[in-house]
XYZ file of C-alpha atoms in Angstrom:
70
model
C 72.056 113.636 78.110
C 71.606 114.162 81.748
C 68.099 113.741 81.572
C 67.923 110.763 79.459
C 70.643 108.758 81.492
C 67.862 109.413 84.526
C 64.961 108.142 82.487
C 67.343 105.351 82.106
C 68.030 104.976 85.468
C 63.951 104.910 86.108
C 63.599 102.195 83.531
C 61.918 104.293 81.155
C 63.951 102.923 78.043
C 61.228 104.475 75.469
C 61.848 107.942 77.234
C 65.657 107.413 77.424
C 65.882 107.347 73.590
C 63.663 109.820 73.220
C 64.937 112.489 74.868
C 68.677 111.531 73.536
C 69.299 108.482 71.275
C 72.589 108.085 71.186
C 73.090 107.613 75.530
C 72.741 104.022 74.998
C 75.804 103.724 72.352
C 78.143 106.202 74.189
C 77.907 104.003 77.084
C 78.743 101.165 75.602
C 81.625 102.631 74.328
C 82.839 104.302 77.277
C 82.345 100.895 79.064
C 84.025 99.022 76.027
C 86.900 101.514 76.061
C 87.556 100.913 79.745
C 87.432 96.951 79.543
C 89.499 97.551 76.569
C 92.358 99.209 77.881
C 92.419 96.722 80.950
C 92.087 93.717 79.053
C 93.980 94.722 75.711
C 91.278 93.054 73.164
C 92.552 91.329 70.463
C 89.662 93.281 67.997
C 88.783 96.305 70.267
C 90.788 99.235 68.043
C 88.665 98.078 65.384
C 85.385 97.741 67.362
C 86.300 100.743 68.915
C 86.383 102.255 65.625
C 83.029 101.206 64.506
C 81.174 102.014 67.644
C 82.835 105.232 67.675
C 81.258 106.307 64.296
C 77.910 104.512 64.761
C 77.531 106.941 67.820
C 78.617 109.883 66.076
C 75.997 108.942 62.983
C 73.459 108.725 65.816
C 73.930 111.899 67.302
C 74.064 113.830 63.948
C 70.772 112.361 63.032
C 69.513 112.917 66.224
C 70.708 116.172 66.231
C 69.255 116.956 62.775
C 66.220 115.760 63.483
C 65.541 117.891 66.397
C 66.166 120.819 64.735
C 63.698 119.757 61.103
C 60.307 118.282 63.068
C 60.248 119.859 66.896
């Protein structure tokens, strides 16, 4: 993870996502988490929710594909 969020931070989006795929969701739902417990969303449990298992599904894929074709 540490070396995609650097690609990241180079601009190298393609590399990013490459090297982990699911940095890009777990940040937005660190970041949503954060605004949501400032700003009490009306809908951010359930969008919580839903980004929450969309990461996970991401990293499991990821995860399984790593291990099948490299």
């Amino acid at each position: 993870m540490q070396r995609a969020f650097i690609e990241l931070l180079k601009g190298h989006f393609l590399d990013s996502i490459k090297t982990y795929p699911a940095l890009l969701p777990t940040a937005f739902l660190l970041a949503y988490m954060i605004l949501h417990l400032i700003f009490k969303f009306e809908k951010g449990a359930l969008i919580l929710k839903f980004s929450f298992i969309f990461t996970v599904i991401i990293m499991l894929t990821g995860f399984i594909l790593k291990i099948f074709i490299y």
